[in-house]
Short mmCIF file of C-alpha atoms in Angstrom, two decimals:
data_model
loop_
_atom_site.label_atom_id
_atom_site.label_comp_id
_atom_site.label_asym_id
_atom_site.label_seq_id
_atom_site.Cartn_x
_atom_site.Cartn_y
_atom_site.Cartn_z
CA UNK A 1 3.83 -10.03 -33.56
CA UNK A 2 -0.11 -9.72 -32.12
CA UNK A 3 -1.43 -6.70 -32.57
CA UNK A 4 -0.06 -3.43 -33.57
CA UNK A 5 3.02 -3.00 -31.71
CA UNK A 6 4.09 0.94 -31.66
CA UNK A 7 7.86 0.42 -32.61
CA UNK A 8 10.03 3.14 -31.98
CA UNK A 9 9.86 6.09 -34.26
CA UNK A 10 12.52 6.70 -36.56
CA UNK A 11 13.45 9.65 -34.41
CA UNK A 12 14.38 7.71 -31.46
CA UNK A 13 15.94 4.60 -33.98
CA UNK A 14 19.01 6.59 -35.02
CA UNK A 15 21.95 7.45 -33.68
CA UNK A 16 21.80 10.90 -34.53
CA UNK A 17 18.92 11.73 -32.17
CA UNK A 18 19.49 8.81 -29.66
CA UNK A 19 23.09 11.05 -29.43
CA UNK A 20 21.67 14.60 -29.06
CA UNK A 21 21.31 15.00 -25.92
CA UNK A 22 24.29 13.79 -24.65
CA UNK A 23 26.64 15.84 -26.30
CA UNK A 24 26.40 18.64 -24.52
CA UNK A 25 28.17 18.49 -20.59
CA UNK A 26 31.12 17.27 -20.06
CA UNK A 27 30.58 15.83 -16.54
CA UNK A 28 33.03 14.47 -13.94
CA UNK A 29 30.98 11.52 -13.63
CA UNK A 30 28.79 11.49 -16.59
CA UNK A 31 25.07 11.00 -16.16
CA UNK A 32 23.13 8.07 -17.43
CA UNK A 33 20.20 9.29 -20.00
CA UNK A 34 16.95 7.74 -18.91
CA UNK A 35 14.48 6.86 -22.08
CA UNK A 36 11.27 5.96 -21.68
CA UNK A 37 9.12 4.89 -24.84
CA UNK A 38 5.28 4.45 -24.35
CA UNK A 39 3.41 1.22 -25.94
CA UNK A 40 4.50 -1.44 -26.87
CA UNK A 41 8.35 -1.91 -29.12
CA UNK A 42 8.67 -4.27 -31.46
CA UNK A 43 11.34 -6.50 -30.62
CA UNK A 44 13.95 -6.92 -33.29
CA UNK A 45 13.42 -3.16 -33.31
CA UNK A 46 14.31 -2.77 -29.83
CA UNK A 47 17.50 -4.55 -30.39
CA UNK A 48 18.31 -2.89 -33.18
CA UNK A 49 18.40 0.65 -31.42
CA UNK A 50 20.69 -1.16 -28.41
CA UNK A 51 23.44 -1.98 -30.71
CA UNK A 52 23.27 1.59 -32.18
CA UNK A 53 23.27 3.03 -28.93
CA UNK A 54 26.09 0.86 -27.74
CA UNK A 55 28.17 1.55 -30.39
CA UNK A 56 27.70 5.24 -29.61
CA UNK A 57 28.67 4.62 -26.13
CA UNK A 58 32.17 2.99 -27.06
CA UNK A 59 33.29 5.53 -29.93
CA UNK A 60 32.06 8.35 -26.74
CA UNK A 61 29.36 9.73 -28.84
CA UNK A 62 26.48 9.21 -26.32
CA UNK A 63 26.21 8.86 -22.79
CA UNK A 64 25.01 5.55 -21.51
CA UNK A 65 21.55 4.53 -21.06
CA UNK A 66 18.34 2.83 -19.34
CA UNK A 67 15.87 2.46 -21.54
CA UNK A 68 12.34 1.11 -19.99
CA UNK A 69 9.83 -0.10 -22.30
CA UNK A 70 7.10 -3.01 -22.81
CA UNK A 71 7.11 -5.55 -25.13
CA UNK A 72 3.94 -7.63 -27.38
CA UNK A 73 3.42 -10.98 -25.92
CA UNK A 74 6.93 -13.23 -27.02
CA UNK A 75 9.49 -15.54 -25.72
CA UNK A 76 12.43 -15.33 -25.78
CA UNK A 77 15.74 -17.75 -25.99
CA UNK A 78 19.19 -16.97 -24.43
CA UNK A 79 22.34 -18.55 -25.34
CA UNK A 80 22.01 -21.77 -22.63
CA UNK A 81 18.29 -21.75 -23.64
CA UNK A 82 17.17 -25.74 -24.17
CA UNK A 83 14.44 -26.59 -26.44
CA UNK A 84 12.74 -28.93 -24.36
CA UNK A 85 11.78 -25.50 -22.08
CA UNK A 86 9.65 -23.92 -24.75
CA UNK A 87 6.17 -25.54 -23.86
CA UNK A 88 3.77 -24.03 -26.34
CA UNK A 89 5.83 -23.26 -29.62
CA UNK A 90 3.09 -21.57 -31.72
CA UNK A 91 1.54 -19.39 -28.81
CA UNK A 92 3.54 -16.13 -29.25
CA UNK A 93 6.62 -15.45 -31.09
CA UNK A 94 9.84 -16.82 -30.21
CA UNK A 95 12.89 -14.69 -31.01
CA UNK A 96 16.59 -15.95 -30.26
CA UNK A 97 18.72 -13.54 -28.80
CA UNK A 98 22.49 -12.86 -27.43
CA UNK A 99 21.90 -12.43 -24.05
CA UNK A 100 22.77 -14.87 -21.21
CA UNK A 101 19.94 -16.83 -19.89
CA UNK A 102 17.32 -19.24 -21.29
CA UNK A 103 14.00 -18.61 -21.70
CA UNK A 104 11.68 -15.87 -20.81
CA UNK A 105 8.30 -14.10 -21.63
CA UNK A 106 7.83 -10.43 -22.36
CA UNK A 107 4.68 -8.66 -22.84
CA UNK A 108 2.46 -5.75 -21.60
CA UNK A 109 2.37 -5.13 -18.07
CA UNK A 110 5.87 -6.23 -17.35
CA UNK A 111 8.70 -3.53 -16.78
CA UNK A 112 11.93 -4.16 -19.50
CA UNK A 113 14.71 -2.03 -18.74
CA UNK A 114 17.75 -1.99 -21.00
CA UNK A 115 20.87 -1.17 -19.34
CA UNK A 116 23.36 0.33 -21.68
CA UNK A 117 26.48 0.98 -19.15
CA UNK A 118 30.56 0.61 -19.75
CA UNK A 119 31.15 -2.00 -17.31
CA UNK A 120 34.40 -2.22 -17.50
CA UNK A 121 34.50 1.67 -16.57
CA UNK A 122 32.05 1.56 -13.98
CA UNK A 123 32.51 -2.05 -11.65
CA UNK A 124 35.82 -3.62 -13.94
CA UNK A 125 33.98 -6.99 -13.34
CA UNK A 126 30.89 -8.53 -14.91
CA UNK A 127 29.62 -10.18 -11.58
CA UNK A 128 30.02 -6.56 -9.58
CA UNK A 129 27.62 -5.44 -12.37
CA UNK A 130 25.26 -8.21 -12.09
CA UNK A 131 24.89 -7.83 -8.23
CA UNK A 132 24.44 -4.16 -8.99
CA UNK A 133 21.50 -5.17 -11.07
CA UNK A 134 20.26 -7.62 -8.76
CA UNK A 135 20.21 -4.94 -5.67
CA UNK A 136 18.23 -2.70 -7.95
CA UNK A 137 15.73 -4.71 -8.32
CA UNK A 138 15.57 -5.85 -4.53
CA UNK A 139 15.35 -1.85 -3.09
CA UNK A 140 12.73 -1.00 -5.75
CA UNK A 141 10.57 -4.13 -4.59
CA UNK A 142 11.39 -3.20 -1.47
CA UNK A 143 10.06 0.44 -1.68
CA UNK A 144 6.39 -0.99 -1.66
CA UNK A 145 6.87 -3.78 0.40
CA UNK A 146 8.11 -6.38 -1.55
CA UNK A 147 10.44 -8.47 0.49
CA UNK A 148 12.18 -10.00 -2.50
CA UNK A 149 15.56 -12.21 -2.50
CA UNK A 150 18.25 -13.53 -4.85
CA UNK A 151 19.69 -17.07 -4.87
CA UNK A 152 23.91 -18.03 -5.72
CA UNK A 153 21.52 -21.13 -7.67
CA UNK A 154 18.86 -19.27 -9.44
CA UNK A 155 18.90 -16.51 -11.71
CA UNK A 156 16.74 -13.40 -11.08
CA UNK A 157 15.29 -12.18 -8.02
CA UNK A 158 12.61 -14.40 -6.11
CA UNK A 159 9.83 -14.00 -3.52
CA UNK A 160 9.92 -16.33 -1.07
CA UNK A 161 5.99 -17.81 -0.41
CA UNK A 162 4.76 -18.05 3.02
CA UNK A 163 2.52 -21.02 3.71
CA UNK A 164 4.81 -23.38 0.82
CA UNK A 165 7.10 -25.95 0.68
CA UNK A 166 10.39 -25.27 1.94
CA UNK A 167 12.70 -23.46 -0.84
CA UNK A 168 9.59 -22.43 -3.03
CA UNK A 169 9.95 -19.47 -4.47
CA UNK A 170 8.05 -17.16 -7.27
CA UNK A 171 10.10 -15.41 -9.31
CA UNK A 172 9.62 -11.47 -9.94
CA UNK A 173 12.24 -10.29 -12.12
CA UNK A 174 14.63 -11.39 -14.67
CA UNK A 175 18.02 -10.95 -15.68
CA UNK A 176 19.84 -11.60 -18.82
CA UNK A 177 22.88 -8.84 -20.01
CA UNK A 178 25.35 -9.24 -23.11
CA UNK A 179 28.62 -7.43 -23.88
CA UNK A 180 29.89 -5.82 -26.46
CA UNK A 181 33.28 -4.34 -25.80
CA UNK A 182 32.56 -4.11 -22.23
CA UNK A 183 29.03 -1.93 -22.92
CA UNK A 184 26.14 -4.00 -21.54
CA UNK A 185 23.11 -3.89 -23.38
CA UNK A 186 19.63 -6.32 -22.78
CA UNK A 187 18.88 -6.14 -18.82
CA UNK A 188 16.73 -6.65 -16.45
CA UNK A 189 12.27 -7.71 -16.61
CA UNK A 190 10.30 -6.79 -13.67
CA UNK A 191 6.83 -8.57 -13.38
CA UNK A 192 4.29 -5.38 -12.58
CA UNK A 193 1.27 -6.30 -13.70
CA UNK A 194 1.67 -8.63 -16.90
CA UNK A 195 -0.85 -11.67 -17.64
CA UNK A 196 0.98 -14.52 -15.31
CA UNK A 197 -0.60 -17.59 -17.76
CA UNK A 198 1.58 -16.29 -20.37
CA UNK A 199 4.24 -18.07 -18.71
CA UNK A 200 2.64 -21.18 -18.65
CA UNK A 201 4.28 -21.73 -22.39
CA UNK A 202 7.77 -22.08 -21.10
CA UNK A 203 10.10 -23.01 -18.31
CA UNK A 204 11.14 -19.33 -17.12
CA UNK A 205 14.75 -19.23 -17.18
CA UNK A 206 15.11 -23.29 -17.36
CA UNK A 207 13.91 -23.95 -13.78
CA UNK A 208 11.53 -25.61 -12.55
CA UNK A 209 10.09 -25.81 -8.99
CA UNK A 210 9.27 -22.50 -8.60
CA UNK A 211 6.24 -20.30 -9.42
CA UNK A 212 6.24 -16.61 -11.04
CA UNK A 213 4.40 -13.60 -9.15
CA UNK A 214 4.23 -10.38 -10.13
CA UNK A 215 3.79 -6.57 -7.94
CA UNK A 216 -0.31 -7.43 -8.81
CA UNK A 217 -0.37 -11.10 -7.61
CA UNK A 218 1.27 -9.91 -4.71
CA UNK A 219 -1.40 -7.51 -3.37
CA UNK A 220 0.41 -4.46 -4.73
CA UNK A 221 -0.66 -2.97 -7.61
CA UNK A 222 1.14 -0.05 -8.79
CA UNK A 223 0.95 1.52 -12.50
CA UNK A 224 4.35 1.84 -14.44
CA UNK A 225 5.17 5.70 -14.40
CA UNK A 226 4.74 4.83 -10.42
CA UNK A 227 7.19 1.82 -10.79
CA UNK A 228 9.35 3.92 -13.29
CA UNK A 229 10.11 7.07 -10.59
CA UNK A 230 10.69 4.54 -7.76
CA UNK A 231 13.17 2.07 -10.31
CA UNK A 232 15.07 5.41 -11.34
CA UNK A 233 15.77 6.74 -7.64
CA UNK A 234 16.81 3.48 -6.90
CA UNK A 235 19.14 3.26 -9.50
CA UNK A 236 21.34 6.31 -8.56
CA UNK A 237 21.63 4.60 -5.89
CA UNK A 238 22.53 1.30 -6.40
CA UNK A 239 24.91 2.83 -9.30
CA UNK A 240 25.65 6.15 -7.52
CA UNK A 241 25.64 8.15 -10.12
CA UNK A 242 23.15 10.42 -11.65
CA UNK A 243 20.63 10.33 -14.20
CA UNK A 244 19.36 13.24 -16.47
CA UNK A 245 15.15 13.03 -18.43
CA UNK A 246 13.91 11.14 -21.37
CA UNK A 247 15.11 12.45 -24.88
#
């Protein structure tokens, strides 16, 4: 990793504390816990604490979860990810991982949020909850003016570029899930304000053709606590259901 990534604390790593909060309602419809660690996470960390937390999740020991957080500078390579994509090898670290997709970048100044939901419970079909995702992302752009798309074709949601070729598009966001007994966990990457050449080392998401903006390139630059209370309204509603504070 570059620099000194803040990794989560050991009080947010276990499942003891990652639990205590949710064991106290019992809810009709019970709320999603929204986390929010400051920083940067080390990655193998981060997906360390996902498979903890979705394990808790299926054995009903903790509500589910979105967790938003930022990443060092890294690629990274989904199961239908193709070697010939990853550009620059030796610029940042490249970590394999379980979730769909092919390549992407992470790194400061992009939104990660982790979506640990029971799918099964909540849409009973994998491309319900993908849409779901996909709408998110859409009505938070939206909110400041972000006229944002998705394509059947292409994963993730695009911008469509006034002034280019016909079909060009910059991609925005990002979405790669994985399940583990019907609890997703990985999710979605939303392109705030993140350093745009850092892309330049891969093929985002195998396809080529297309540029990648972010909320900055775009004219409309917006911190990430300002991001985070517009992406968590959304949410609820997308979802429809509630969400309780960070623990």
């Amino acid at each position: 990793m570059q620099g000194s990534p803040i990794v989560l604390s050991t009080k947010l790593m276990t499942n003891q504390t990652l639990t205590k909060m949710e064991t106290t309602a019992h809810e009709a419809e019970p709320a999603v816990s929204w986390l929010t660690t400051p920083g940067l996470v080390d990655y193998r960390s981060a997906i360390s604490a996902m498979e903890d937390r979705v394990a808790a999740i299926h054995s009903g020991t903790a509500s589910e979860a979105i967790w938003l957080l930022q990443h060092p500078p890294i690629y990274t390579a989904g199961t239908s990810a193709k070697p010939g994509d990853l550009k620059i090898p030796t610029r940042f670290p490249v970590f394999e991982t379980g979730r769909g997709g092919q390549f992407t970048y992470h790194g400061p100044g992009q939104r990660v949020a982790y979506v640990m939901l029971n799918v099964r419970q909540r849409f009973g079909d994998v491309r319900a909850f993908v849409s779901a995702l996909e709408h998110w992302i859409v009505s938070t752009l939206g909110e400041f003016g972000v006229i944002a798309t998705t394509h059947p074709d292409r994963v993730g949601v695009w911008v469509p570029r006034s002034g280019t070729e016909t079909g060009h598009d910059d991609k925005i966001a990002a979405i790669g899930i994985r399940l583990r007994r019907w609890i997703s966990y990985h999710g979605v990457a939303i392109n705030v304000h993140p350093d745009l050449s850092h892309f330049d080392g891969i093929v985002p998401c195998g396809i080529t053709g297309h540029g990648v903006t972010s909320m900055a390139d775009l004219g409309k630059p917006v911190t990430l606590a300002e991001f985070d209370g517009v992406l968590r309204r959304t949410f609820e509603a997308a979802f429809q259901c509630s969400t309780r504070g960070d623990g």
